[in-house]
Short mmCIF file of C-alpha atoms and ligand atoms in Angstrom, two decimals:
data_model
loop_
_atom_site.label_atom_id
_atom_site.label_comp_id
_atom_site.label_asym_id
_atom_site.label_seq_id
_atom_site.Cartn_x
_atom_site.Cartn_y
_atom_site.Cartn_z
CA UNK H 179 30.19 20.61 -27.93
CA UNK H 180 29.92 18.31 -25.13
CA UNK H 181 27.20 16.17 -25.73
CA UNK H 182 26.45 14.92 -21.91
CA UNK H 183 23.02 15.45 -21.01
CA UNK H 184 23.17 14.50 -16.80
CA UNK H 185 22.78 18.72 -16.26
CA UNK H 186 19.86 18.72 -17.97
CA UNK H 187 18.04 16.75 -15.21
CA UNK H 188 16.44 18.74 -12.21
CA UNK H 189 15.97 15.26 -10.30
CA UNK H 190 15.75 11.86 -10.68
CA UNK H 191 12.16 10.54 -10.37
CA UNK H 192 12.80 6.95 -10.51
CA UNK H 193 16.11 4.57 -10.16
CA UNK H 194 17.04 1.82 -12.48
CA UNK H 195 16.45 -0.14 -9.57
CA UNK H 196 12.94 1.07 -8.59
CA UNK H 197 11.80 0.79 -12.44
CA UNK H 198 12.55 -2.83 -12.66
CA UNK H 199 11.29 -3.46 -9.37
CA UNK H 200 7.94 -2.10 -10.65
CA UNK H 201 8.01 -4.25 -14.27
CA UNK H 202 8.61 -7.02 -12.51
CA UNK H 203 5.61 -6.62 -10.39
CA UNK H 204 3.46 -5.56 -13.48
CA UNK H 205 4.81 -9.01 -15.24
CA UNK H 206 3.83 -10.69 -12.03
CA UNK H 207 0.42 -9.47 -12.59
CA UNK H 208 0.19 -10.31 -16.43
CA UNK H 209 1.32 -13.64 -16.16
CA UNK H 210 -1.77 -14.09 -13.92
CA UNK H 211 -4.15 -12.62 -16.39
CA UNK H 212 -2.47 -14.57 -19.24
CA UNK H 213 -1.52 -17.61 -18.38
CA UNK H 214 -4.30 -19.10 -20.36
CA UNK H 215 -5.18 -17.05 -23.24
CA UNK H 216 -4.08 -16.42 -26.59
CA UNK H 217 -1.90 -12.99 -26.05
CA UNK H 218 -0.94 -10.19 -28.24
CA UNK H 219 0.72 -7.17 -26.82
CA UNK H 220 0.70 -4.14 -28.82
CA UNK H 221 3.26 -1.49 -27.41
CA UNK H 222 2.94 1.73 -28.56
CA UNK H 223 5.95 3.64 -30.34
CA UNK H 224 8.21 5.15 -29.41
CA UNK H 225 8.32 5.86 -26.12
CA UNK H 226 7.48 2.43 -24.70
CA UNK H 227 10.48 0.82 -26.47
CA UNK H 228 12.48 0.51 -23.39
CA UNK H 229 9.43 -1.07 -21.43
CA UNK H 230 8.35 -3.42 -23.45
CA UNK H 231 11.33 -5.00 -23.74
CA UNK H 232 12.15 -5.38 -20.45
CA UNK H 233 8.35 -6.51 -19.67
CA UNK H 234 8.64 -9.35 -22.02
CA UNK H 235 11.71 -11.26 -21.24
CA UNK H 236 9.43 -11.26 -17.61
CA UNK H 237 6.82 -13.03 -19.79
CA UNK H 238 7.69 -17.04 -20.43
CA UNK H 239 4.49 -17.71 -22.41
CA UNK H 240 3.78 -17.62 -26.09
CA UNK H 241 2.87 -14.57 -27.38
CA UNK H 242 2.14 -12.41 -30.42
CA UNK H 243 4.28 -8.50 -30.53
CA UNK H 244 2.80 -5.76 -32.59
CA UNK H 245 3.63 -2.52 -32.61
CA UNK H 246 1.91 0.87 -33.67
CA UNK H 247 3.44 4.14 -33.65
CA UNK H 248 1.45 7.52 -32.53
CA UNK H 249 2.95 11.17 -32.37
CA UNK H 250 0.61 13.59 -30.30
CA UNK H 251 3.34 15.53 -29.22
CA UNK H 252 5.86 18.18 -31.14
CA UNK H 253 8.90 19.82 -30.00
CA UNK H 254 7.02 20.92 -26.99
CA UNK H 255 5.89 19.19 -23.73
CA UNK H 256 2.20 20.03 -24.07
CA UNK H 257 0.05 17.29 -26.15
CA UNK H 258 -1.37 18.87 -29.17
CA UNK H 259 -4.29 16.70 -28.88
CA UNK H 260 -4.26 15.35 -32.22
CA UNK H 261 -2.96 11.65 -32.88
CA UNK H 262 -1.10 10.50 -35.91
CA UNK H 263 -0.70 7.15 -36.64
CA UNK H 264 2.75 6.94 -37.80
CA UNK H 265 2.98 3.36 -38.18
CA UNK H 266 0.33 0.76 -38.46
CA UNK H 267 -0.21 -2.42 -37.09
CA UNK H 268 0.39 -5.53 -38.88
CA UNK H 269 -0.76 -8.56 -37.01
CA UNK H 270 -4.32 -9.75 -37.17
CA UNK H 271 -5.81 -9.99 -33.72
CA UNK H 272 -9.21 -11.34 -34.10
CA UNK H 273 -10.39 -13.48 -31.11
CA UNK H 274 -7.02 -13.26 -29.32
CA UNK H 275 -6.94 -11.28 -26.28
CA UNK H 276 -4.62 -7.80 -26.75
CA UNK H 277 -3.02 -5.97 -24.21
CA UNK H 278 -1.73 -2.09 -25.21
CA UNK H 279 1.10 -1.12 -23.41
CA UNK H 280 2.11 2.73 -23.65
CA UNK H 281 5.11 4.57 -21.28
CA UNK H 282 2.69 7.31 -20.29
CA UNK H 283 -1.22 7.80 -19.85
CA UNK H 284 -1.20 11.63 -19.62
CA UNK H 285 -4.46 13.22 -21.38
CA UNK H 286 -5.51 9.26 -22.51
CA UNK H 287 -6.34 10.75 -25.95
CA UNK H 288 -3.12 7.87 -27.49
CA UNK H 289 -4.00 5.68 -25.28
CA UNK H 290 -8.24 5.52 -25.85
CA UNK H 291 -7.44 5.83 -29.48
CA UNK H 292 -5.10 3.14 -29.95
CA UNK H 293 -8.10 0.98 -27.75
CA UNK H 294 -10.73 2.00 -30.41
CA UNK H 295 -8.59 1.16 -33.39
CA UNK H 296 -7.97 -2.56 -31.80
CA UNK H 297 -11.56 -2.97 -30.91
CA UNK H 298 -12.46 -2.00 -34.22
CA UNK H 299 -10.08 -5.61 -35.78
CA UNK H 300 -12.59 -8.11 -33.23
CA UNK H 301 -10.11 -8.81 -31.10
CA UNK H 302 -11.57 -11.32 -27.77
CA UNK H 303 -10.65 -8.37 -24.84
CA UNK H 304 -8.73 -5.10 -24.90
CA UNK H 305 -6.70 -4.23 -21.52
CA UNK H 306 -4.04 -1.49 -21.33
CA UNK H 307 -0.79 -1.57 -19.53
CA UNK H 308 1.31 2.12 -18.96
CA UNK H 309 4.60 2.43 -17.21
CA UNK H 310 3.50 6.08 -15.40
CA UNK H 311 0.42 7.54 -14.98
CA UNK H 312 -0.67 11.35 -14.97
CA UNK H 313 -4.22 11.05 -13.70
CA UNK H 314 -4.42 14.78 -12.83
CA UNK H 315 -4.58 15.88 -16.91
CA UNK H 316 -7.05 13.05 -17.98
CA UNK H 317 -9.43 14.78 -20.36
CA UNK H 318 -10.88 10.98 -21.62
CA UNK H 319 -12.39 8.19 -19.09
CA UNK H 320 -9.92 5.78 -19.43
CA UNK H 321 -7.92 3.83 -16.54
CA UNK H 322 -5.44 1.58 -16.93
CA UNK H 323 -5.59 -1.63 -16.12
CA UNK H 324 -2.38 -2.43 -14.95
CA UNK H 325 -0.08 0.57 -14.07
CA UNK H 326 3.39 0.99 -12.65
CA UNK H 327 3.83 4.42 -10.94
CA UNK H 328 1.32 7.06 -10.71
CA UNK H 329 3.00 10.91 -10.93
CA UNK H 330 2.16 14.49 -10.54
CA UNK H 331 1.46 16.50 -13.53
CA UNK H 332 5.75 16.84 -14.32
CA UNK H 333 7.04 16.01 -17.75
CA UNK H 334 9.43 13.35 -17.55
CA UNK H 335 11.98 11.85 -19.51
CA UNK H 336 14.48 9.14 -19.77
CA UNK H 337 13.60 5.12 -20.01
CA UNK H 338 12.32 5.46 -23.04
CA UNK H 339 10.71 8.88 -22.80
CA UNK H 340 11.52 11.51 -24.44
CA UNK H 341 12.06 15.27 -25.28
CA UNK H 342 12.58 16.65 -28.81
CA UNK H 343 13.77 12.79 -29.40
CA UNK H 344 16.39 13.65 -26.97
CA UNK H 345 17.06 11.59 -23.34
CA UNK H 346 15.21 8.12 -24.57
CA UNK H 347 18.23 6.29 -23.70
CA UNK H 348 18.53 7.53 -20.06
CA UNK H 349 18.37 4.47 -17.67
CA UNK H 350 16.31 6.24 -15.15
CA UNK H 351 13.21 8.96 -15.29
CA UNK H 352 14.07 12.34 -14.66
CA UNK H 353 12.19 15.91 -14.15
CA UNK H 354 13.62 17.81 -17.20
CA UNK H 355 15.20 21.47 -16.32
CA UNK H 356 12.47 23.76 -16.81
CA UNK H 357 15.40 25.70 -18.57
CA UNK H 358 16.33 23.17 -21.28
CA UNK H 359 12.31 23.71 -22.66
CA UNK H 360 12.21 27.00 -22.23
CA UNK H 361 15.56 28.15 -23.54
P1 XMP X 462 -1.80 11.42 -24.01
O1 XMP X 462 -1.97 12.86 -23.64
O2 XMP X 462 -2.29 11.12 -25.37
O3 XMP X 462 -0.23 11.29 -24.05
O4 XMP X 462 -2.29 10.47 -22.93
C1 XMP X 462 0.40 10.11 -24.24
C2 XMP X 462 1.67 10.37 -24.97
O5 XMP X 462 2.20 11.67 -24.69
C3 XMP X 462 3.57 11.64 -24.42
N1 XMP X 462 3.80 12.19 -23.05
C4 XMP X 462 4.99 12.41 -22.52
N2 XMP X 462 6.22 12.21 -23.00
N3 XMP X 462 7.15 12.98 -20.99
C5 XMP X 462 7.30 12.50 -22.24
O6 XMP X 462 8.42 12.28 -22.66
C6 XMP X 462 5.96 13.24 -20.42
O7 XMP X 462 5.89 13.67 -19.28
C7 XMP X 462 4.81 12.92 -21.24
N4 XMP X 462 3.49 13.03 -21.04
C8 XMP X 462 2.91 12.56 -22.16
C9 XMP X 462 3.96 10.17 -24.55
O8 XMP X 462 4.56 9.99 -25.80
C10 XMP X 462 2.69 9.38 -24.47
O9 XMP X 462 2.70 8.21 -25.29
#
């Protein structure tokens, strides 16, 4: 079988070029915040994987990387609501300031989560960094505080994202086929 997955794509979203135009606007922005302060970044598996390290070669300062992995969502593209933490951090944060950085804020329930669980180690400030934003299907008050697109309620893939596991390693974002999730 022909493994090629470009028909599986109703549209390209947003270009190689246009995604690291936006991270390196969003590293622009947290070298600002950080120039001073004791940073860990936390990126949130797996989806950010492509993000993060892309946003942190932008980042010439020292810094601490953690990582903490969260499934929400199954072989479907609607969040079940529940979070499992699939992996847990391993770095001590206390007094150091943390920024979470996630792919997507869709509902916020990963995101708000993943904020209470670093809160909870005494860290000096939480702040939250996603690639794309769905603001139309919040269903928790949170905002991010430094965000690089905001999108229509569309389930995306590619950059990281994925569906069924599948498309991660796409070098753009795409609007899946409604077909390839329904078939
Ligand atoms: P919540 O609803 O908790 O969702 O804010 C955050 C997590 O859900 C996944 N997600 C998506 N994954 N395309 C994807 O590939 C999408 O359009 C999408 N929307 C949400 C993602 O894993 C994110 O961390």
């Amino acid at each position: 079988m022909n493994q090629r997955f470009d028909d599986d794509m109703e549209r390209m979203l947003f270009t190689p070029e246009e995604i690291d135009h936006t991270v390196h606007r969003l590293a622009g922005e947290i070298l600002t915040q950080y120039l001073d302060k004791p940073l860990t970044i936390i990126s949130v598996l797996t989806g950010s994987l492509l993000f993060i390290s892309d946003l942190i070669r932008l980042l010439p300062i020292r810094l601490h990387l953690d990582f903490i992995g969260t499934s929400s969502y199954g072989d479907n593209t609607t969040s079940s609501g529940t979070i499992t933490i699939t992996r847990q951090l391993r770095l001590g944060v206390k007094e150091r300031h943390v920024l979470v950085v996630d792919d997507i804020l869709d509902t916020g329930q990963t995101l708000s989560q993943v904020v209470d669980i670093v809160r909870a180690l005494h860290p000096a400030d939480v702040k939250t960094c996603v690639l794309l934003d769905k603001p139309s299907r919040r269903t928790v008050d949170i905002k991010p505080d430094f965000r690089g697109f905001a999108i229509p309620d569309l389930f995306v893939v590619g950059y990281g994202l994925d569906y069924a596991e599948q498309y991660r390693n796409l070098p753009y974002i795409a609007v899946l086929k409604e077909s390839v999730y329904r078939s």
